[in-house]
XYZ file of C-alpha atoms in Angstrom:
721
model
C -59.787 -36.923 -3.715
C -57.541 -39.230 -1.736
C -59.226 -41.594 0.708
C -57.909 -41.074 4.243
C -55.439 -43.773 5.057
C -55.318 -45.026 1.457
C -52.439 -44.272 -0.907
C -54.043 -43.563 -4.325
C -52.885 -45.273 -7.465
C -50.872 -43.217 -9.953
C -52.153 -43.328 -13.580
C -49.005 -45.164 -14.588
C -49.977 -48.019 -12.295
C -47.543 -47.290 -9.507
C -48.168 -45.731 -6.133
C -48.261 -41.937 -5.875
C -45.460 -40.304 -4.036
C -47.885 -37.785 -2.512
C -48.257 -37.831 1.252
C -51.297 -39.747 2.513
C -53.892 -38.373 4.902
C -53.680 -39.878 8.410
C -56.728 -41.925 9.411
C -57.760 -43.187 12.896
C -59.940 -46.319 13.084
C -61.550 -47.691 16.276
C -62.331 -51.460 16.375
C -65.080 -52.353 18.874
C -65.339 -56.200 19.113
C -65.046 -58.741 21.916
C -63.374 -61.325 19.623
C -59.604 -60.952 20.103
C -58.881 -62.833 16.882
C -60.863 -60.394 14.804
C -59.242 -57.454 16.564
C -55.872 -58.807 15.475
C -57.070 -59.628 11.939
C -58.592 -56.242 11.038
C -55.337 -54.253 11.115
C -53.640 -56.820 8.912
C -56.305 -56.949 6.198
C -57.341 -53.301 6.357
C -53.973 -51.722 6.977
C -52.828 -48.971 4.656
C -50.128 -46.327 5.003
C -51.399 -43.652 7.378
C -54.084 -45.807 8.990
C -53.851 -46.236 12.772
C -56.004 -48.704 14.720
C -57.284 -48.694 18.291
C -59.376 -51.517 19.751
C -61.754 -52.137 22.641
C -64.179 -54.932 23.593
C -67.290 -53.243 25.073
C -69.738 -50.388 24.650
C -68.540 -48.692 27.816
C -64.913 -48.829 26.794
C -65.810 -47.593 23.291
C -67.617 -44.555 24.697
C -64.634 -43.766 26.953
C -62.342 -43.902 23.902
C -64.709 -41.694 21.871
C -64.933 -39.148 24.663
C -61.147 -38.794 24.640
C -60.572 -38.864 20.864
C -62.288 -38.437 17.538
C -61.979 -41.168 14.893
C -62.516 -41.269 11.182
C -64.091 -44.742 11.235
C -65.613 -47.053 13.847
C -65.821 -50.838 13.085
C -68.590 -51.797 15.510
C -69.718 -55.315 16.443
C -73.459 -55.677 16.923
C -73.272 -58.031 19.933
C -71.081 -56.768 22.767
C -70.843 -58.002 26.348
C -72.527 -54.979 27.966
C -74.952 -53.878 25.226
C -75.485 -53.819 21.505
C -73.556 -51.623 19.109
C -76.728 -49.589 18.687
C -75.908 -47.936 22.023
C -72.686 -46.570 20.547
C -74.640 -45.320 17.504
C -77.132 -43.643 19.798
C -74.287 -41.983 21.754
C -72.664 -40.689 18.552
C -75.972 -39.400 17.128
C -76.875 -37.651 20.350
C -73.601 -35.722 20.265
C -73.699 -34.988 16.517
C -70.426 -36.798 15.997
C -69.121 -37.132 12.487
C -67.361 -40.547 12.684
C -68.255 -43.041 9.929
C -69.614 -46.307 11.428
C -69.673 -49.784 9.862
C -71.732 -52.243 11.905
C -70.413 -55.847 11.703
C -72.726 -58.593 12.952
C -73.828 -62.150 12.509
C -77.448 -61.052 12.735
C -79.110 -61.626 9.397
C -82.537 -60.259 10.181
C -83.837 -57.307 8.267
C -84.780 -55.564 11.498
C -81.145 -55.597 12.632
C -79.996 -54.036 9.382
C -82.745 -51.398 9.419
C -82.091 -50.593 13.052
C -78.371 -50.193 12.394
C -78.899 -47.892 9.384
C -81.566 -45.862 11.173
C -79.225 -45.547 14.129
C -76.695 -43.800 11.927
C -74.486 -46.592 10.595
C -72.958 -45.913 7.220
C -72.959 -49.586 6.228
C -73.787 -53.056 7.572
C -71.561 -56.118 7.028
C -72.909 -59.569 7.849
C -70.690 -62.286 9.182
C -69.202 -64.255 7.640
C -67.783 -61.854 5.008
C -64.981 -61.947 2.565
C -61.884 -59.864 3.160
C -62.287 -58.178 -0.215
C -65.856 -57.182 0.602
C -64.811 -55.780 3.969
C -61.937 -53.871 2.384
C -64.279 -52.412 -0.212
C -66.854 -51.367 2.384
C -64.192 -49.732 4.575
C -62.652 -47.882 1.630
C -66.076 -46.604 0.519
C -66.939 -45.477 4.025
C -63.662 -43.602 4.420
C -64.061 -42.055 0.954
C -67.579 -40.916 1.762
C -66.422 -39.532 5.097
C -63.642 -37.609 3.366
C -66.102 -36.106 0.881
C -68.486 -35.113 3.649
C -65.641 -33.576 5.645
C -64.505 -31.595 2.595
C -68.073 -30.458 1.961
C -68.448 -29.376 5.569
C -65.208 -27.447 5.383
C -66.287 -25.751 2.158
C -69.674 -24.899 3.631
C -67.999 -23.421 6.677
C -65.717 -21.339 4.481
C -68.638 -20.147 2.397
C -70.579 -19.316 5.518
C -67.609 -17.466 7.000
C -67.097 -15.606 3.721
C -70.766 -14.687 3.578
C -70.662 -13.514 7.169
C -67.533 -11.476 6.456
C -69.027 -9.837 3.385
C -72.286 -9.148 5.173
C -70.323 -7.703 8.072
C -68.329 -5.491 5.725
C -71.494 -4.312 4.021
C -73.294 -3.706 7.302
C -70.476 -1.663 8.861
C -69.384 0.054 5.646
C -68.953 3.843 5.926
C -70.637 4.025 2.512
C -74.345 3.749 1.867
C -74.831 0.379 0.116
C -78.203 -0.515 -1.379
C -80.039 -2.511 -4.010
C -82.991 -1.351 -6.083
C -85.598 -3.327 -7.940
C -86.491 -2.734 -11.575
C -88.731 0.202 -10.574
C -85.934 1.910 -8.635
C -87.273 1.009 -5.175
C -85.114 -0.045 -2.280
C -84.820 -3.785 -1.702
C -81.837 -3.532 0.658
C -80.128 -0.778 2.653
C -77.203 -1.098 5.021
C -77.408 0.634 8.432
C -75.259 3.543 7.201
C -78.436 5.249 5.965
C -79.417 6.033 9.543
C -76.209 7.892 10.447
C -75.858 9.495 7.028
C -79.398 10.685 6.362
C -81.273 10.139 9.620
C -83.710 7.559 8.207
C -84.627 4.189 9.709
C -83.746 1.796 6.909
C -86.924 -0.208 7.272
C -88.956 2.928 6.592
C -87.267 3.257 3.199
C -87.754 -0.313 2.055
C -89.916 -0.463 -1.097
C -89.638 3.338 -1.340
C -88.167 4.863 -4.521
C -84.571 6.046 -4.311
C -85.719 9.289 -5.918
C -87.588 10.144 -2.708
C -84.307 11.017 -0.964
C -82.682 12.869 -3.889
C -82.510 16.669 -3.565
C -84.836 18.519 -5.916
C -82.042 20.218 -7.863
C -80.463 16.835 -8.728
C -83.625 14.793 -9.263
C -83.785 15.296 -13.031
C -80.173 14.179 -13.525
C -80.705 11.075 -11.406
C -83.920 10.031 -13.135
C -82.260 10.499 -16.527
C -79.608 7.937 -15.530
C -82.192 5.617 -13.998
C -84.182 5.611 -17.234
C -81.292 3.916 -19.062
C -81.643 0.274 -17.931
C -78.747 -2.130 -18.091
C -76.047 0.569 -17.868
C -73.739 1.472 -15.023
C -73.413 5.108 -14.077
C -71.599 7.356 -11.637
C -72.653 10.862 -10.664
C -72.477 13.342 -7.829
C -75.729 14.439 -6.268
C -77.224 15.642 -3.020
C -79.335 13.387 -0.828
C -81.850 14.905 1.543
C -81.109 14.432 5.226
C -84.092 13.867 7.476
C -84.107 15.586 10.857
C -86.186 14.143 13.631
C -87.638 17.508 14.615
C -91.224 18.287 15.499
C -92.238 18.966 11.906
C -90.195 16.065 10.533
C -89.043 18.331 7.744
C -86.288 17.516 5.290
C -83.126 19.174 6.416
C -79.903 20.045 4.680
C -78.438 17.615 2.223
C -75.412 15.367 1.949
C -73.315 15.357 -1.200
C -72.482 11.817 -2.345
C -70.667 10.146 -5.189
C -73.143 7.521 -6.412
C -72.070 4.448 -8.383
C -74.778 2.080 -9.644
C -74.283 -1.282 -11.383
C -77.096 -3.266 -13.056
C -77.792 -6.753 -11.718
C -79.863 -8.168 -14.545
C -81.247 -11.708 -13.996
C -79.360 -12.357 -10.802
C -80.680 -15.475 -9.070
C -81.789 -14.630 -5.569
C -83.584 -16.607 -2.894
C -86.901 -15.732 -4.556
C -85.762 -16.528 -8.054
C -84.409 -14.377 -10.904
C -84.237 -10.674 -10.088
C -83.172 -7.447 -11.840
C -82.397 -3.965 -10.629
C -79.403 -1.984 -9.423
C -76.654 -2.484 -6.909
C -75.354 0.845 -5.686
C -72.815 2.519 -3.419
C -73.140 6.148 -2.275
C -70.034 7.648 -0.669
C -70.323 10.785 1.431
C -68.070 13.439 -0.175
C -69.471 16.440 1.700
C -66.191 17.147 3.473
C -64.273 16.884 0.221
C -66.697 19.232 -1.507
C -66.421 21.680 1.382
C -62.625 21.494 1.170
C -62.783 22.057 -2.599
C -65.097 25.014 -2.031
C -62.667 26.483 0.514
C -59.724 25.990 -1.841
C -61.697 27.540 -4.696
C -62.717 30.467 -2.489
C -59.139 31.032 -1.386
C -57.957 30.951 -5.003
C -60.351 33.714 -6.028
C -60.834 35.757 -2.859
C -58.723 37.924 -0.611
C -58.073 36.169 2.699
C -58.249 39.301 4.844
C -61.460 40.919 3.583
C -63.037 37.909 1.780
C -63.549 40.161 -1.224
C -62.833 38.940 -4.775
C -59.143 39.103 -5.625
C -57.433 40.311 -8.777
C -58.100 37.098 -10.754
C -61.820 36.977 -9.984
C -62.218 40.719 -10.571
C -60.592 40.385 -13.970
C -62.879 37.472 -14.898
C -65.984 39.449 -13.932
C -64.722 42.550 -15.715
C -64.047 40.635 -18.933
C -67.550 39.129 -18.777
C -69.084 42.572 -18.164
C -67.122 44.003 -21.111
C -68.403 41.246 -23.400
C -72.001 41.896 -22.303
C -71.632 45.667 -22.643
C -70.103 45.257 -26.098
C -73.077 43.139 -27.253
C -75.623 45.609 -25.875
C -73.692 48.724 -26.807
C -73.664 49.747 -23.129
C -71.227 51.421 -20.752
C -69.440 50.293 -17.609
C -66.989 51.864 -15.179
C -63.886 50.670 -13.348
C -62.770 52.445 -10.185
C -59.313 52.162 -8.683
C -59.321 53.235 -5.014
C -56.189 53.571 -2.890
C -56.323 54.305 0.848
C -54.530 57.545 1.738
C -51.876 57.509 4.479
C -52.421 53.809 5.182
C -48.734 53.264 5.898
C -49.095 55.663 8.813
C -51.497 53.251 10.540
C -49.237 50.235 10.038
C -46.161 52.105 11.225
C -47.880 53.767 14.201
C -50.224 51.068 15.495
C -48.998 47.823 13.913
C -50.197 45.550 11.134
C -53.051 44.088 13.192
C -54.617 47.537 13.409
C -53.916 48.053 9.717
C -55.740 44.816 8.900
C -58.709 45.874 11.048
C -58.832 49.198 9.197
C -58.785 47.464 5.801
C -61.680 45.214 6.844
C -63.630 48.252 8.003
C -62.961 50.131 4.764
C -63.989 47.074 2.715
C -67.251 46.887 4.658
C -68.093 50.548 4.078
C -67.176 50.367 0.408
C -69.482 47.364 -0.011
C -72.336 49.287 1.608
C -71.890 52.053 -0.965
C -72.378 49.786 -3.982
C -75.296 48.138 -5.737
C -76.025 44.436 -5.562
C -74.642 43.801 -9.060
C -71.411 45.762 -8.538
C -68.119 44.057 -7.703
C -65.675 45.254 -5.062
C -62.247 43.567 -5.061
C -59.032 43.946 -3.116
C -55.949 43.776 -5.295
C -53.565 43.724 -2.334
C -52.196 46.123 0.238
C -54.502 49.144 0.451
C -55.695 48.976 -3.174
C -59.311 48.244 -4.121
C -61.012 48.022 -7.500
C -64.714 48.446 -8.218
C -66.701 47.295 -11.239
C -69.893 49.204 -12.037
C -71.709 47.398 -14.869
C -74.709 48.786 -16.731
C -73.801 52.457 -16.345
C -76.028 54.847 -18.275
C -73.971 58.043 -17.983
C -70.778 59.302 -16.270
C -72.852 61.280 -13.755
C -73.996 57.974 -12.221
C -70.369 56.958 -11.636
C -69.608 60.346 -10.119
C -72.504 59.875 -7.686
C -71.070 56.530 -6.564
C -67.617 58.089 -6.092
C -69.056 60.893 -3.973
C -71.036 58.377 -1.933
C -67.871 56.364 -1.245
C -65.959 59.427 -0.067
C -68.887 60.458 2.148
C -69.219 56.933 3.578
C -65.611 57.005 4.718
C -66.079 60.366 6.429
C -66.854 58.920 9.860
C -63.750 57.860 11.827
C -62.813 54.210 12.209
C -62.514 53.110 15.822
C -59.238 51.234 16.202
C -58.148 49.748 19.511
C -55.602 52.483 20.207
C -57.213 55.513 18.565
C -59.753 56.697 16.025
C -58.568 57.118 12.452
C -60.213 59.048 9.630
C -59.517 57.212 6.405
C -59.754 58.739 2.969
C -59.290 57.261 -0.485
C -58.033 58.493 -3.819
C -60.213 57.201 -6.663
C -59.413 56.935 -10.349
C -62.191 56.122 -12.826
C -62.078 54.634 -16.340
C -65.130 54.152 -18.573
C -65.811 51.498 -21.210
C -65.641 51.945 -24.143
C -64.347 55.530 -23.940
C -61.149 54.785 -21.966
C -60.342 51.285 -23.176
C -61.852 48.096 -24.570
C -59.980 45.519 -22.488
C -59.797 44.693 -18.796
C -56.084 45.502 -18.671
C -56.536 48.937 -20.257
C -59.436 49.919 -18.006
C -57.657 48.899 -14.801
C -54.446 50.586 -15.901
C -56.167 53.824 -16.883
C -58.149 53.933 -13.636
C -54.852 53.411 -11.789
C -53.252 56.313 -13.687
C -56.162 58.600 -12.811
C -55.897 57.550 -9.167
C -52.212 58.478 -9.011
C -53.000 61.902 -10.377
C -55.465 62.328 -7.477
C -52.714 61.232 -5.072
C -50.361 63.890 -6.388
C -53.090 66.533 -6.332
C -53.979 66.289 -2.651
C -55.760 62.929 -2.130
C -59.332 62.298 -0.829
C -60.949 62.901 -4.204
C -61.815 61.194 -7.484
C -60.894 61.804 -11.089
C -61.898 60.409 -14.463
C -59.189 59.211 -16.800
C -58.215 61.567 -19.587
C -56.005 60.723 -22.589
C -53.353 63.271 -21.623
C -52.912 61.472 -18.302
C -51.600 58.493 -20.223
C -48.824 60.536 -21.789
C -48.023 62.007 -18.378
C -47.937 58.484 -16.996
C -45.547 57.354 -19.709
C -43.369 60.379 -18.976
C -43.457 59.478 -15.296
C -42.341 55.901 -15.988
C -39.555 57.197 -18.197
C -38.499 59.614 -15.464
C -38.407 56.788 -12.925
C -36.240 54.662 -15.181
C -33.888 57.531 -15.964
C -33.581 58.450 -12.289
C -32.513 54.903 -11.438
C -29.725 55.224 -14.010
C -28.623 58.680 -12.835
C -26.066 57.233 -10.380
C -24.495 55.006 -13.004
C -24.254 57.912 -15.450
C -22.916 60.329 -12.810
C -25.640 62.809 -13.658
C -26.341 64.020 -10.107
C -24.302 66.828 -8.604
C -24.451 69.254 -5.729
C -24.582 73.021 -6.080
C -24.096 75.299 -3.110
C -25.792 78.616 -2.279
C -23.952 80.923 0.139
C -25.537 82.121 3.375
C -24.307 85.625 4.216
C -24.044 87.361 7.599
C -24.854 91.094 7.306
C -23.093 91.988 10.544
C -19.888 90.118 9.659
C -19.971 90.905 5.933
C -18.898 87.363 5.042
C -20.126 83.954 3.958
C -20.901 81.975 7.108
C -22.497 78.951 5.511
C -23.668 77.224 2.352
C -26.755 75.173 1.579
C -26.185 72.031 -0.486
C -28.777 71.784 -3.281
C -29.180 68.684 -5.435
C -29.151 69.081 -9.211
C -29.804 66.577 -12.001
C -28.637 67.304 -15.504
C -29.931 64.740 -17.988
C -28.090 64.455 -21.324
C -31.360 64.484 -23.302
C -33.903 66.073 -20.987
C -31.579 68.778 -19.731
C -31.796 70.229 -16.227
C -34.555 68.574 -14.188
C -35.620 70.527 -11.078
C -35.661 68.803 -7.661
C -39.392 69.566 -7.326
C -39.896 67.173 -10.249
C -37.640 64.256 -9.416
C -37.477 64.282 -5.590
C -41.185 63.234 -5.196
C -40.537 60.480 -7.743
C -37.497 59.297 -5.793
C -39.591 59.222 -2.614
C -42.368 57.182 -4.251
C -40.075 54.584 -5.837
C -37.962 54.166 -2.695
C -34.791 55.732 -4.109
C -34.690 58.723 -1.783
C -32.667 56.912 0.887
C -29.869 56.187 -1.560
C -29.961 59.750 -2.858
C -29.872 61.245 0.657
C -26.889 59.084 1.568
C -25.091 60.259 -1.581
C -25.904 63.915 -0.799
C -24.661 63.518 2.773
C -21.419 61.927 1.615
C -20.697 64.559 -1.069
C -21.563 67.502 1.191
C -19.373 66.260 4.065
C -16.475 65.548 1.707
C -16.748 69.023 0.171
C -16.906 70.728 3.571
C -13.794 68.806 4.626
C -11.978 70.122 1.524
C -13.023 73.719 2.255
C -11.941 73.354 5.877
C -8.572 72.091 4.676
C -8.362 75.215 2.530
C -8.708 77.390 5.646
C -12.431 77.999 5.864
C -12.738 76.330 9.249
C -15.815 78.254 10.448
C -17.992 77.470 7.442
C -21.313 75.696 8.139
C -22.850 73.178 5.678
C -26.642 73.031 5.502
C -28.382 70.170 3.712
C -31.917 68.836 3.401
C -33.186 65.459 4.561
C -36.378 63.946 3.174
C -39.167 63.044 5.600
C -38.787 59.511 4.279
C -35.246 59.392 5.642
C -36.595 59.573 9.179
C -38.563 56.417 8.525
C -35.287 54.457 8.588
C -34.132 53.318 12.004
C -30.454 53.857 11.210
C -30.734 57.464 9.956
C -29.043 58.849 13.101
C -26.137 56.386 12.919
C -25.741 56.994 9.183
C -25.446 60.774 9.612
C -23.118 60.608 12.608
C -20.881 58.027 10.927
C -20.539 60.206 7.808
C -19.605 63.277 9.876
C -17.011 61.332 11.867
C -15.439 59.716 8.800
C -14.725 63.147 7.338
C -13.475 64.464 10.687
C -15.938 67.350 10.804
C -17.110 69.296 13.864
C -20.757 68.175 14.240
C -21.937 71.734 14.921
C -20.906 72.747 11.400
C -23.403 70.341 9.828
C -26.961 71.645 9.821
C -29.780 69.297 8.798
C -32.965 70.887 7.483
C -36.337 69.244 8.190
C -39.848 70.370 7.242
C -42.714 71.350 9.505
C -44.870 68.576 8.051
C -42.293 66.061 9.246
C -42.886 67.182 12.809
C -46.601 66.524 12.396
C -46.196 62.875 11.322
C -45.213 60.381 14.024
C -43.844 63.222 16.106
C -42.664 60.963 18.916
C -40.404 58.917 16.666
C -39.109 61.924 14.734
C -38.545 63.931 17.904
C -36.428 61.127 19.359
C -34.217 61.018 16.253
C -33.889 64.805 16.127
C -32.924 64.796 19.800
C -30.288 62.123 19.118
C -28.811 64.234 16.321
C -28.751 67.291 18.551
C -27.134 65.270 21.356
C -24.412 64.310 18.869
C -23.705 68.032 18.359
C -25.375 68.568 14.968
C -27.573 71.561 14.203
C -31.168 71.072 13.085
C -33.131 73.710 11.190
C -36.853 73.907 10.374
C -37.133 74.698 6.679
C -39.973 76.884 5.301
C -41.032 77.859 8.798
C -44.493 79.459 8.954
C -45.857 77.895 5.787
C -47.508 74.823 7.263
C -48.410 73.808 10.784
C -46.185 76.041 12.878
C -46.943 75.673 16.554
C -45.046 76.581 19.681
C -45.698 73.109 21.066
C -43.556 71.575 18.350
C -40.720 74.003 19.018
C -40.809 72.919 22.638
C -40.848 69.252 21.710
C -38.239 69.341 18.954
C -34.756 70.542 20.009
C -34.092 72.559 16.830
C -31.368 75.187 16.574
C -32.439 77.272 13.564
C -35.595 78.354 11.771
C -35.606 79.389 8.118
C -38.036 82.070 7.000
C -39.743 80.913 3.828
C -39.183 82.814 0.590
C -42.938 83.385 0.194
C -42.899 85.724 3.208
C -39.666 87.415 2.130
C -41.123 88.084 -1.307
C -43.880 90.224 0.236
C -41.365 92.601 1.831
C -41.192 95.679 -0.372
C -39.223 98.038 1.800
C -42.219 98.545 4.053
C -42.193 98.287 7.817
C -42.357 94.541 7.594
C -44.609 91.549 7.488
C -46.635 90.550 10.577
C -45.819 86.884 10.079
C -42.088 87.565 9.787
C -42.310 89.795 12.839
C -43.952 86.949 14.713
C -41.348 84.472 13.490
C -38.468 86.669 14.569
C -40.128 87.114 17.934
C -40.494 83.349 18.324
C -36.853 82.826 17.363
C -35.664 85.342 19.965
C -37.983 83.833 22.578
C -36.624 80.326 22.048
C -33.036 81.441 21.477
C -32.938 80.162 17.904
C -30.901 81.318 14.941
C -32.710 82.679 11.885
C -31.966 82.383 8.192
C -34.061 84.150 5.555
C -34.107 82.526 2.134
C -35.194 83.876 -1.221
C -33.751 87.354 -0.691
C -33.687 89.143 -4.050
C -34.029 92.873 -3.324
C -32.101 95.370 -1.217
C -35.283 96.531 0.475
C -35.891 93.017 1.751
C -32.418 93.013 3.265
C -33.049 96.239 5.106
C -36.406 95.132 6.481
C -35.082 91.756 7.591
C -32.133 93.447 9.260
C -34.474 95.773 11.129
C -36.458 92.728 12.333
C -33.296 91.148 13.723
C -32.521 88.596 10.989
C -28.778 88.626 10.296
C -28.160 85.589 8.014
C -29.710 85.543 4.524
C -29.444 83.719 1.237
C -30.889 84.431 -2.174
C -30.244 85.560 -5.702
C -29.377 89.071 -4.443
C -26.158 87.587 -3.064
C -25.503 84.590 -5.283
C -27.256 81.864 -7.196
C -26.451 78.222 -6.362
C -23.166 77.318 -8.016
C -20.762 74.428 -8.411
C -18.170 73.763 -5.710
C -15.325 75.338 -7.721
C -17.170 78.654 -8.050
C -18.202 78.673 -4.389
C -14.583 78.010 -3.485
C -13.524 81.171 -5.319
C -16.223 83.124 -3.485
C -14.980 81.805 -0.175
C -11.414 82.795 -1.050
C -12.369 86.255 -2.391
C -15.013 87.193 0.131
C -18.107 89.310 -0.479
C -16.360 91.307 -3.194
C -15.696 88.191 -5.276
C -19.300 87.112 -4.882
C -20.514 90.584 -5.940
C -18.393 90.405 -9.092
């Protein structure tokens, strides 16, 4: 270490080129000659000298400035140099002091050294001796200054580390060899509710939750090894009973501190840090829940249901037992969403989920696959009758109406059931077969249950094939329209035709509309088909009008699903206008059931069509929910008497229902068309009841446009031929 004010020698013998440390020296002596001599003999690069001649002046200088070295004469005009030493000691000053005096008594030397002088030089002295004493004093002062600086840094570092430990958001602790606390930072109070002093010398195990205690003690029993584990620490609540409350999940890291020298000698034990990860664990739990549960109903989702089903299958296979899978679909759920909004639909789904859960056993699993579809796992089933009892209980539970904000709604479900091992030995097969059985319930009237049967699978495969073939029908040009004449008895001529859709498949042959129209409605293809029918029928009517049949009326059917589209009115009107047709010569047939569903919306669209000049007929009138109120609400122009009533006419006086229908038609000023006329007696009876327009096999079967064109040109005689 370089001596302040002294340029150290380089090992090669020359002076170092390193910068020297500045050094301030105060000379206190009343001999002017000595004051001039000292700087010359003691001067070194970096050394600066001040001088004064009395104790008072020296103290004034020291009050204004700190020095590295004071050369102090013993005898001064106003007091001895001991007064300066006493002043420096009283203020804990750090200047090095060399007392220079002619006093040769031992008492003077002892007094000077006891007063705080670093050395004592007797006069007379040699210059070399003085230089050596000054250099040693400055070197010692430099070492002491460096030591003080290092001590201050160590103290500051210790304070910083202690501060960091004390304010750490983690629980920091040390344990002795027996696992007892020897130190705890204040975090333990906020984290667990304990006063840290109350835990000192207590075993760490005393705050570990019971379910994690064995794991912790197993790690603690392996001395000399670090470990990390997650565990729960008991939180202490300061309630009246001072009971242990809920726990805190921490990530604990412990490091051995074997033979560490402490203030009391060698020590061993553990240094540990416990970080609170409760929020992270809660977030992980939420993420895990969301990954395996439905967000609306909080029921298990498809993934979790499949996991539980596969586990139940494995257990049933080992025990040779039986289990059941139910597939439940809410009937008419779309009606709620469309009528009241999705918020009401969500409320209904939550209510249904709650009632379904109440119908099941504790070990059963109810899951929501999405939309209005639910699956149920019934493990440990002894016989199919037990499953049937659960299905009946579910249907009965849903019997009471659900109170929605805008109205009550009676929900029903269609349930398909598959049994293991009879109906499949895998989760996929059981769910699929239960789904197939459910769809058969849907097509058979809903609000019921059905067990899977092998023949349903073949029907299901046929259904899938039919769906695929129907989607290709447009590309293959397999759809066509046939037309059945409507005859006026009074005018003895064809006054209209009904467009009837036909599908001729190259392999399957002729497929009736009753088979493929419901499929088209379920797969969402009916809108495209209806648009195609509308376009073909309008184009054909335009051709017949161009051929001179200007009074002919075209009747065609619209699916109830078509009225679910907002643009149905614009689509129809646009098609009629593009083909330059009188709107009154287009008659759209709707069903009675359509009037029952969302009557306000349907009525508005029917009214818009009527306002545009089109005719609207009620098809199959009298079969379903006929009511005068609907005839008042819906501005229809024609009612069609269903073939089932016409079939019962056997030349007798008539049928009471037909009599009532004809009376209603006359009362409301509506036209009538009887369909399904096959016998002459039916014609006579209908004519007597006031029905003039008829259609049926007695007059003509539906035929292609070319054949109907010849009938139109040849009249009734051509049709009779």
